[in-house]
Tab-separated table of C-alpha atoms and ligand atoms in Angstrom:
chain	number	residue	atom	x	y	z
G	1	MET	CA	79.894	58.388	-2.922
G	2	SER	CA	76.713	59.180	-4.828
G	3	ASP	CA	74.299	61.615	-3.249
G	4	LYS	CA	71.301	59.348	-3.570
G	5	PRO	CA	68.770	59.872	-0.814
G	6	ILE	CA	69.032	57.551	2.156
G	7	TYR	CA	65.642	56.814	3.657
G	8	VAL	CA	64.786	55.462	7.080
G	9	THR	CA	64.185	52.165	5.342
G	10	GLU	CA	64.228	50.568	1.925
G	11	PRO	CA	62.484	47.301	1.223
G	12	PHE	CA	64.541	44.209	0.614
G	13	LEU	CA	63.684	42.975	-2.893
G	14	PRO	CA	64.851	39.606	-4.222
G	15	PRO	CA	66.071	39.358	-7.848
G	16	LEU	CA	63.089	40.124	-10.088
G	17	GLU	CA	63.678	37.102	-12.338
G	18	GLU	CA	63.121	34.824	-9.334
G	19	PHE	CA	59.602	36.193	-8.980
G	20	ILE	CA	58.575	35.401	-12.569
G	21	PRO	CA	57.993	31.639	-12.033
G	22	TYR	CA	55.597	32.453	-9.183
G	23	LEU	CA	53.673	34.809	-11.461
G	24	GLU	CA	53.563	32.182	-14.193
G	25	LYS	CA	51.947	29.751	-11.765
G	26	ILE	CA	49.330	32.327	-10.819
G	27	TRP	CA	48.613	33.041	-14.509
G	28	GLU	CA	48.280	29.318	-15.173
G	29	SER	CA	45.954	28.633	-12.251
G	30	LYS	CA	43.909	31.825	-12.720
G	31	ARG	CA	43.570	31.815	-8.973
G	32	LEU	CA	44.150	35.407	-7.900
G	33	THR	CA	42.783	35.522	-4.358
G	34	ASN	CA	40.393	33.911	-1.805
G	35	ASN	CA	42.651	31.429	-0.039
G	36	GLY	CA	44.438	30.193	-3.157
G	37	PRO	CA	47.446	27.859	-3.244
G	38	MET	CA	50.108	30.566	-2.709
G	39	HIS	CA	48.163	31.878	0.287
G	40	GLN	CA	47.936	28.412	1.804
G	41	GLN	CA	51.624	27.709	1.189
G	42	LEU	CA	52.668	30.982	2.773
G	43	GLU	CA	50.577	30.341	5.888
G	44	GLU	CA	52.202	26.939	6.260
G	45	ALA	CA	55.711	28.238	5.586
G	46	LEU	CA	55.327	31.090	8.070
G	47	CYS	CA	54.021	28.778	10.812
G	48	GLU	CA	57.119	26.664	10.294
G	49	TYR	CA	59.566	29.568	10.095
G	50	LEU	CA	58.157	31.337	13.148
G	51	GLY	CA	57.303	28.197	15.108
G	52	VAL	CA	53.716	29.255	15.809
G	53	PRO	CA	50.596	27.058	15.684
G	54	GLU	CA	48.356	28.944	13.228
G	55	ILE	CA	48.535	32.066	11.088
G	56	ALA	CA	45.767	33.878	9.240
G	57	LEU	CA	47.138	36.127	6.509
G	58	PHE	CA	45.702	39.599	5.905
G	59	ASN	CA	45.906	42.344	3.306
G	60	ASN	CA	47.593	44.645	5.845
G	61	GLY	CA	48.428	44.931	9.519
G	62	THR	CA	45.688	47.446	10.306
G	63	ILE	CA	42.854	45.212	9.084
G	64	ALA	CA	44.491	42.350	11.017
G	65	LEU	CA	44.298	44.451	14.206
G	66	LEU	CA	40.695	45.482	13.519
G	67	THR	CA	39.745	41.866	12.975
G	68	ALA	CA	41.597	40.600	16.063
G	69	LEU	CA	39.512	43.002	18.174
G	70	GLN	CA	36.318	41.810	16.460
G	71	ALA	CA	37.264	38.156	16.904
G	72	LEU	CA	37.602	38.618	20.670
G	73	ARG	CA	34.484	40.835	20.790
G	74	ILE	CA	36.358	43.627	22.540
G	75	THR	CA	34.258	46.647	23.602
G	76	GLY	CA	34.384	49.610	26.004
G	77	GLU	CA	37.913	50.773	26.881
G	78	VAL	CA	41.251	49.268	25.968
G	79	ILE	CA	44.543	50.176	27.611
G	80	THR	CA	47.270	50.899	25.103
G	81	THR	CA	50.383	52.970	24.441
G	82	PRO	CA	50.488	56.441	22.871
G	83	PHE	CA	54.062	55.759	21.642
G	84	SER	CA	53.181	53.936	18.440
G	85	PHE	CA	51.981	54.411	14.887
G	86	VAL	CA	48.454	55.836	14.728
G	87	ALA	CA	47.086	52.530	13.390
G	88	THR	CA	47.265	51.077	16.920
G	89	ALA	CA	44.680	53.481	18.334
G	90	HIS	CA	42.749	53.800	15.068
G	91	ALA	CA	42.021	50.053	15.126
G	92	LEU	CA	40.333	50.590	18.488
G	93	THR	CA	38.450	53.701	17.386
G	94	TRP	CA	37.139	51.975	14.240
G	95	ASN	CA	35.702	49.318	16.545
G	96	ASP	CA	34.032	52.020	18.672
G	97	ILE	CA	36.430	51.263	21.522
G	98	THR	CA	38.016	54.059	23.598
G	99	PRO	CA	41.810	53.910	23.749
G	100	VAL	CA	43.212	54.695	27.189
G	101	PHE	CA	46.837	55.778	26.938
G	102	VAL	CA	49.266	54.550	29.571
G	103	ASP	CA	52.876	55.728	29.903
G	104	ILE	CA	55.899	53.852	28.609
G	105	ASP	CA	58.946	52.373	30.292
G	106	PRO	CA	61.950	54.628	29.549
G	107	ASN	CA	64.178	51.551	29.184
G	108	THR	CA	62.155	49.857	26.437
G	109	PHE	CA	59.663	52.485	25.150
G	110	ASN	CA	56.967	49.820	25.612
G	111	ILE	CA	53.899	50.233	27.807
G	112	ASP	CA	54.896	50.277	31.492
G	113	PRO	CA	53.058	47.393	33.211
G	114	ASN	CA	53.401	49.170	36.574
G	115	LYS	CA	51.066	51.879	35.307
G	116	ILE	CA	48.379	49.677	33.789
G	117	GLU	CA	46.351	48.845	36.902
G	118	ALA	CA	45.711	52.508	37.732
G	119	ALA	CA	44.070	52.934	34.309
G	120	ILE	CA	41.635	50.001	34.634
G	121	THR	CA	37.958	50.975	34.989
G	122	PRO	CA	34.745	48.914	34.946
G	123	ARG	CA	34.659	49.511	31.148
G	124	THR	CA	38.129	48.059	30.506
G	125	THR	CA	37.997	44.830	28.523
G	126	ALA	CA	41.524	44.408	27.148
G	127	ILE	CA	45.116	45.573	26.951
G	128	MET	CA	46.674	46.265	23.561
G	129	PRO	CA	50.431	46.712	23.985
G	130	VAL	CA	52.916	47.236	21.129
G	131	HIS	CA	56.285	45.479	20.871
G	132	CYS	CA	57.755	48.829	19.867
G	133	TYR	CA	60.658	48.650	17.363
G	134	GLY	CA	60.484	44.843	17.755
G	135	ASN	CA	61.516	44.955	21.440
G	136	PRO	CA	59.185	42.609	23.325
G	137	CYS	CA	56.950	43.997	26.043
G	138	ASP	CA	57.091	42.664	29.608
G	139	VAL	CA	54.681	39.913	28.572
G	140	ASP	CA	54.602	38.118	31.935
G	141	ALA	CA	53.711	41.231	33.912
G	142	ILE	CA	51.041	42.165	31.355
G	143	GLN	CA	49.539	38.672	31.386
G	144	SER	CA	49.327	38.564	35.163
G	145	ILE	CA	47.422	41.881	35.218
G	146	ALA	CA	45.137	40.548	32.479
G	147	ASP	CA	44.505	37.354	34.455
G	148	LYS	CA	43.792	39.287	37.651
G	149	TYR	CA	41.207	41.559	35.995
G	150	ASN	CA	39.932	39.068	33.417
G	151	LEU	CA	41.119	41.136	30.455
G	152	LYS	CA	42.115	40.000	26.960
G	153	VAL	CA	45.553	40.846	25.586
G	154	ILE	CA	45.992	41.676	21.899
G	155	TYR	CA	49.540	42.479	20.885
G	156	ASP	CA	50.172	44.966	18.144
G	157	ALA	CA	53.221	43.049	16.940
G	158	ALA	CA	53.557	45.020	13.696
G	159	HIS	CA	57.324	45.415	14.291
G	160	ALA	CA	58.054	42.014	15.813
G	161	PHE	CA	58.379	39.566	12.923
G	162	GLY	CA	61.175	37.068	13.629
G	163	VAL	CA	61.829	38.178	17.227
G	164	GLN	CA	62.343	35.324	19.681
G	165	ASP	CA	62.575	35.198	23.448
G	166	GLU	CA	63.672	32.142	25.422
G	167	GLY	CA	60.408	30.315	24.663
G	168	GLY	CA	60.259	30.992	20.887
G	169	SER	CA	58.495	33.588	18.758
G	170	VAL	CA	57.206	36.597	20.715
G	171	LEU	CA	54.155	36.442	18.454
G	172	ARG	CA	52.796	33.562	20.573
G	173	HIS	CA	52.026	35.815	23.554
G	174	GLY	CA	48.614	37.158	24.536
G	175	ASP	CA	45.264	36.034	23.181
G	176	LEU	CA	46.169	37.199	19.677
G	177	SER	CA	49.051	39.040	17.984
G	178	ALA	CA	48.825	41.023	14.769
G	179	VAL	CA	51.888	41.572	12.597
G	180	SER	CA	52.508	43.820	9.575
G	181	PHE	CA	54.154	42.830	6.296
G	182	HIS	CA	54.129	46.396	4.926
G	183	ALA	CA	56.883	47.494	2.517
G	184	THR	CA	58.671	49.219	5.409
G	185	LYS	CA	58.824	46.115	7.601
G	186	VAL	CA	61.601	43.528	7.978
G	187	PHE	CA	59.518	40.921	6.131
G	188	ASN	CA	57.297	42.461	3.476
G	189	THR	CA	54.691	41.304	1.001
G	190	PHE	CA	54.317	44.856	-0.425
G	191	GLU	CA	51.206	45.285	1.748
G	192	GLY	CA	50.207	42.528	4.132
G	193	GLY	CA	49.763	41.333	7.659
G	194	ALA	CA	48.687	38.391	9.769
G	195	ILE	CA	47.075	37.300	12.994
G	196	ILE	CA	48.871	34.622	14.960
G	197	CYS	CA	46.250	32.291	16.376
G	198	PRO	CA	46.618	29.793	19.217
G	199	ASP	CA	44.520	27.037	17.570
G	200	LYS	CA	42.580	25.940	14.471
G	201	LYS	CA	39.191	26.937	15.882
G	202	THR	CA	40.294	30.539	16.449
G	203	LYS	CA	41.880	30.641	13.018
G	204	GLN	CA	38.669	29.379	11.404
G	205	HIS	CA	36.691	32.117	13.150
G	206	ILE	CA	39.201	34.734	11.977
G	207	ASN	CA	39.163	33.290	8.446
G	208	ASN	CA	35.396	33.738	8.407
G	209	LEU	CA	35.680	37.311	9.659
G	210	LYS	CA	38.260	38.261	7.035
G	211	ASN	CA	36.034	36.843	4.273
G	212	PHE	CA	32.841	38.880	4.905
G	213	GLY	CA	31.718	36.398	7.588
G	214	ILE	CA	31.022	33.856	4.841
G	215	VAL	CA	31.205	30.192	5.817
G	216	ASP	CA	29.795	28.745	2.602
G	217	GLU	CA	27.670	29.814	-0.356
G	218	VAL	CA	24.529	30.144	1.721
G	219	THR	CA	25.856	30.869	5.215
G	220	VAL	CA	27.037	34.210	6.583
G	221	VAL	CA	27.785	34.035	10.309
G	222	ALA	CA	29.101	37.529	11.049
G	223	ALA	CA	29.365	41.037	9.656
G	224	GLY	CA	32.893	40.365	8.441
G	225	ILE	CA	35.237	42.402	6.313
G	226	ASN	CA	37.437	41.834	3.266
G	227	GLY	CA	40.846	41.275	4.843
G	228	LYS	CA	42.214	38.695	2.401
G	229	MET	CA	45.751	38.659	1.050
G	230	SER	CA	46.002	38.210	-2.728
G	231	GLU	CA	47.963	35.451	-4.437
G	232	VAL	CA	50.567	37.903	-5.780
G	233	ASN	CA	51.320	39.211	-2.293
G	234	ALA	CA	51.445	35.672	-0.886
G	235	ALA	CA	53.761	34.526	-3.690
G	236	PHE	CA	56.070	37.438	-2.971
G	237	GLY	CA	56.072	36.416	0.699
G	238	LEU	CA	57.149	32.889	-0.248
G	239	LEU	CA	60.084	34.292	-2.192
G	240	GLN	CA	60.974	36.781	0.551
G	241	LEU	CA	61.054	34.007	3.110
G	242	LYS	CA	63.998	32.456	1.251
G	243	TYR	CA	66.010	35.603	1.960
G	244	ILE	CA	64.753	36.581	5.401
G	245	ASP	CA	67.715	35.271	7.410
G	246	LYS	CA	70.151	37.019	5.094
G	247	ALA	CA	68.116	40.221	5.415
G	248	LEU	CA	68.123	39.969	9.227
G	249	ASP	CA	71.916	39.427	9.216
G	250	GLY	CA	72.318	42.573	7.109
G	251	ARG	CA	70.259	44.556	9.616
G	252	LYS	CA	72.262	43.127	12.508
G	253	PHE	CA	75.455	44.402	10.917
G	254	VAL	CA	74.069	47.943	10.575
G	255	ASP	CA	72.778	47.885	14.164
G	256	SER	CA	76.193	46.776	15.534
G	257	TYR	CA	78.035	49.349	13.442
G	258	TYR	CA	75.851	52.188	14.745
G	259	ARG	CA	76.193	50.988	18.340
G	260	SER	CA	79.960	50.618	18.197
G	261	THR	CA	80.486	54.100	16.764
G	262	LEU	CA	77.697	56.232	18.200
G	263	HIS	CA	78.140	55.219	21.846
G	264	GLU	CA	81.016	57.659	22.152
G	265	VAL	CA	79.056	60.666	20.867
G	266	PRO	CA	78.142	62.891	23.843
G	267	GLY	CA	74.412	63.558	24.010
G	268	ILE	CA	73.371	60.600	21.853
G	269	SER	CA	71.907	57.606	23.642
G	270	PHE	CA	70.046	54.502	22.583
G	271	LEU	CA	68.166	51.560	24.027
G	272	THR	CA	70.189	48.746	25.576
G	273	PRO	CA	69.445	45.554	23.639
G	274	LEU	CA	67.173	43.181	25.548
G	275	ASP	CA	68.422	39.697	26.339
G	276	LEU	CA	66.736	37.784	23.502
G	277	GLU	CA	67.250	34.643	21.443
G	278	LYS	CA	66.781	36.688	18.298
G	279	HIS	CA	66.309	40.370	17.517
G	280	ASN	CA	65.055	41.651	14.174
G	281	PHE	CA	66.806	45.062	14.180
G	282	SER	CA	63.758	46.616	12.578
G	283	TYR	CA	64.507	50.191	13.691
G	284	PHE	CA	67.481	52.078	15.080
G	285	PRO	CA	66.092	54.773	17.385
G	286	ILE	CA	68.499	57.231	19.046
G	287	LEU	CA	67.672	59.808	21.682
G	288	VAL	CA	69.078	63.288	21.182
G	289	GLU	CA	69.728	64.425	24.743
G	290	ASP	CA	70.148	67.961	26.108
G	291	GLU	CA	73.988	67.721	26.089
G	292	TYR	CA	74.014	67.275	22.307
G	293	PRO	CA	74.854	70.546	20.483
G	294	LEU	CA	71.631	70.423	18.424
G	295	SER	CA	68.045	69.707	19.353
G	296	ARG	CA	66.432	66.550	17.949
G	297	ASN	CA	64.605	68.600	15.325
G	298	GLU	CA	67.745	70.477	14.327
G	299	LEU	CA	69.575	67.177	13.825
G	300	TYR	CA	66.608	65.732	11.911
G	301	PHE	CA	66.608	68.699	9.507
G	302	LEU	CA	70.394	68.783	9.197
G	303	LEU	CA	70.369	65.126	8.113
G	304	LYS	CA	67.525	65.874	5.727
G	305	GLU	CA	69.482	68.719	4.123
G	306	ASN	CA	72.201	66.154	3.520
G	307	ASN	CA	69.748	63.763	1.886
G	308	ILE	CA	69.444	61.466	4.906
G	309	HIS	CA	65.815	60.944	5.758
G	310	GLY	CA	65.545	59.578	9.280
G	311	ARG	CA	62.109	59.604	10.890
G	312	ARG	CA	60.826	60.799	14.259
G	313	TYR	CA	58.883	57.600	14.995
G	314	PHE	CA	56.761	58.129	17.107
G	315	TYR	CA	56.440	61.908	17.255
G	316	PRO	CA	53.926	63.330	17.784
G	317	LEU	CA	52.393	60.832	20.191
G	318	ILE	CA	49.094	59.320	19.111
G	319	SER	CA	47.459	61.062	22.068
G	320	GLU	CA	48.611	64.412	20.607
G	321	ALA	CA	46.760	63.882	17.302
G	322	SER	CA	43.782	66.239	17.104
G	323	THR	CA	41.311	63.369	16.925
G	324	TYR	CA	42.585	61.965	20.263
G	325	ARG	CA	43.225	65.313	21.945
G	326	GLN	CA	39.451	65.759	22.144
G	327	GLN	CA	39.506	63.372	25.088
G	328	SER	CA	42.756	64.734	26.575
G	329	HIS	CA	40.942	66.086	29.660
G	330	ILE	CA	40.406	62.494	30.779
G	331	ASN	CA	43.268	60.870	28.867
G	332	PRO	CA	46.266	63.243	28.739
G	333	SER	CA	49.576	62.404	27.063
G	334	PRO	CA	51.775	60.698	29.648
G	335	ASP	CA	55.069	62.339	30.714
G	336	ILE	CA	57.723	59.792	29.752
G	337	ALA	CA	56.149	59.129	26.368
G	338	LEU	CA	56.048	62.893	25.711
G	339	ARG	CA	59.719	63.224	26.648
G	340	VAL	CA	60.837	60.299	24.487
G	341	ALA	CA	58.755	61.499	21.528
G	342	ASP	CA	60.558	64.866	21.738
G	343	LYS	CA	64.015	63.279	21.638
G	344	VAL	CA	63.712	60.229	19.421
G	345	LEU	CA	65.070	59.908	15.910
G	346	CYS	CA	65.088	56.645	13.944
G	347	LEU	CA	68.191	56.345	11.787
G	348	PRO	CA	68.171	54.543	8.444
G	349	ILE	CA	68.479	50.783	8.789
G	350	TYR	CA	67.988	48.129	6.117
G	351	PRO	CA	69.946	45.097	4.974
G	352	HIS	CA	71.780	46.660	2.039
G	353	LEU	CA	72.668	50.018	3.646
G	354	SER	CA	76.358	50.370	2.723
G	355	ILE	CA	79.238	51.118	5.073
G	356	GLU	CA	79.884	54.363	3.163
G	357	GLU	CA	76.282	55.406	3.749
G	358	ILE	CA	76.411	54.513	7.445
G	359	ASP	CA	79.718	56.391	7.788
G	360	LYS	CA	78.166	59.464	6.200
G	361	ILE	CA	75.308	59.364	8.729
G	362	ILE	CA	77.663	58.822	11.654
G	363	GLN	CA	80.003	61.589	10.530
G	364	LEU	CA	77.145	64.084	10.427
G	365	ILE	CA	75.962	63.063	13.882
G	366	ARG	CA	79.501	63.227	15.271
G	367	GLN	CA	80.289	66.678	13.902
G	368	PRO	CA	76.978	68.395	13.289
G	369	THR	CA	78.287	71.882	13.993
G	370	ALA	CA	81.080	71.551	11.398
G	371	VAL	CA	78.498	70.719	8.748
G	372	ALA	CA	76.053	73.356	9.944
G	373	SER	CA	78.719	76.102	9.842
G	374	SER	CA	80.112	74.992	6.468
G	375	HIS	CA	76.529	75.380	5.157
G	376	GLU	CA	76.466	78.952	6.405
G	377	THR	CA	79.644	79.949	4.551
S	1	T4K	N1	50.926	49.061	14.244
S	1	T4K	C1	52.158	49.599	14.250
S	1	T4K	C2	52.890	49.683	15.542
S	1	T4K	C3	52.736	50.041	13.061
S	1	T4K	O1	53.968	50.593	13.059
S	1	T4K	C4	52.000	49.913	11.860
S	1	T4K	C5	52.542	50.403	10.611
S	1	T4K	C6	50.737	49.312	11.905
S	1	T4K	C7	50.219	48.896	13.129
S	1	T4K	C8	49.894	49.122	10.678
S	1	T4K	O2	50.409	48.178	9.783
S	1	T4K	P1	50.047	48.281	8.209
S	1	T4K	O3	48.552	48.443	8.089
S	1	T4K	O4	50.811	49.446	7.636
S	1	T4K	O5	50.497	46.957	7.648
S	1	T4K	C9	55.051	53.661	7.692
S	1	T4K	C10	54.231	52.511	7.192
S	1	T4K	O6	53.318	52.876	6.185
S	1	T4K	C11	53.519	51.778	8.282
S	1	T4K	O7	53.247	50.485	7.779
S	1	T4K	C12	54.354	51.655	9.531
S	1	T4K	N2	53.620	51.062	10.620
S	1	T4K	C13	54.849	52.998	9.969
S	1	T4K	C14	55.702	52.934	11.200
S	1	T4K	O8	55.653	53.534	8.928
S	1	T4K	P2	55.076	56.158	6.973
S	1	T4K	O9	53.981	57.137	6.738
S	1	T4K	O10	56.228	56.555	7.801
S	1	T4K	O11	55.597	55.528	5.573
S	1	T4K	P3	56.383	56.197	4.389
S	1	T4K	O12	55.620	55.938	3.152
S	1	T4K	O13	56.749	57.594	4.720
S	1	T4K	O14	57.701	55.297	4.316
S	1	T4K	C15	58.854	55.520	5.110
S	1	T4K	C16	60.080	55.384	4.199
S	1	T4K	O15	60.190	54.067	3.717
S	1	T4K	C17	60.035	56.258	2.969
S	1	T4K	O16	60.637	57.490	3.245
S	1	T4K	C18	60.831	55.488	1.942
S	1	T4K	C19	60.694	54.045	2.389
S	1	T4K	N3	59.748	53.295	1.535
S	1	T4K	C20	58.415	53.337	1.812
S	1	T4K	C21	57.531	52.644	1.023
S	1	T4K	C22	56.059	52.684	1.308
S	1	T4K	C23	60.227	52.607	0.453
S	1	T4K	O17	61.457	52.595	0.191
S	1	T4K	N4	59.352	51.902	-0.329
S	1	T4K	C24	58.030	51.891	-0.088
S	1	T4K	O18	57.267	51.229	-0.815
S	1	T4K	O19	54.370	54.881	7.599
């Protein structure tokens, strides 16, 4: 087997020649951005594929989150999880909102609804949970707390494209959900994102916000931003959509292979799959427990030395970043999240990861000491 690096993910890319006709259309129309035909087609196609009422496309998931908070006029404090990518809390900070970090459930790594109420203050206006690794949050428990305290719910659904519970897409939950189409995500448009909207009126408001607040040539209704997706990105999304089910099947295979082989390795554990209509297998996190012969970091570096580049998503916790530690006297890093962040390691997973590559990863995890000692000699 070649010794090419194996990264935590690799984007799925359709055959290049299939993209050329899309580019030719863009060249012909000279429409490059600002709600062009590819953009409109992708919004329609995604609504149909996901089974959601309305979608507003964005240039990335972070601007989608920022805009969702603006659209709902969220202020003050927002309850969120520290076990996520920094963009979750940064979207709040950029809106001058204080993130309040609540601990996670050790069985899902999502925000623990039982700990939300204790964090609510008179300044709390919303909850922003993350469907971490594509595993849906306890949406019913979160919604009932939101209803009781009159709070909005904005899901950071960056990882949750294509995930379905018994009622359909998980992206339908809450007041708004924001998803990411970044290169590292299961469905990518190079860079990109979207807000899933419950109705046309909300979508229109969000469309205005993502286009500088402009309604028409002489009317600006809000201090909006430039959050628009270009025609090239939208065209790529249309092509990607043709392959998405195949890509998800490929991921499912890798996930099952890891589960069936790694469950017998002492000291390695992983999340039990939730009972869902459809998973997206976007990440494969393992926990390196105390019984394992190496620490999480030792295993991470051992894999790296062997050209396998897993990632410690999400270590360090967002609340441990220097910019958030400034408020740690009132908002310390919660215990379970700290523990999980110290043990977690996301293994490579993507549709075209070969069996030989997966076997190499598994072999190293199974017999880390053999490899470590052979390195010493
Ligand atoms: N909320 C959550 C919960 C998120 O996880 C994210 C993003 C967001 C919000 C914000 O969404 P966006 O604004 O990004 O749409 C990556 C991604 O950049 C980021 O999108 C993602 N979450 C986060 C979890 O992971 P890094 O710094 O780990 O990316 P990077 O460049 O190290 O890539 C990881 C590996 O992927 C590389 O080792 C190789 C492979 N890769 C990467 C890129 C960019 C490729 O093969 N091709 C590529 O083009 O953050």
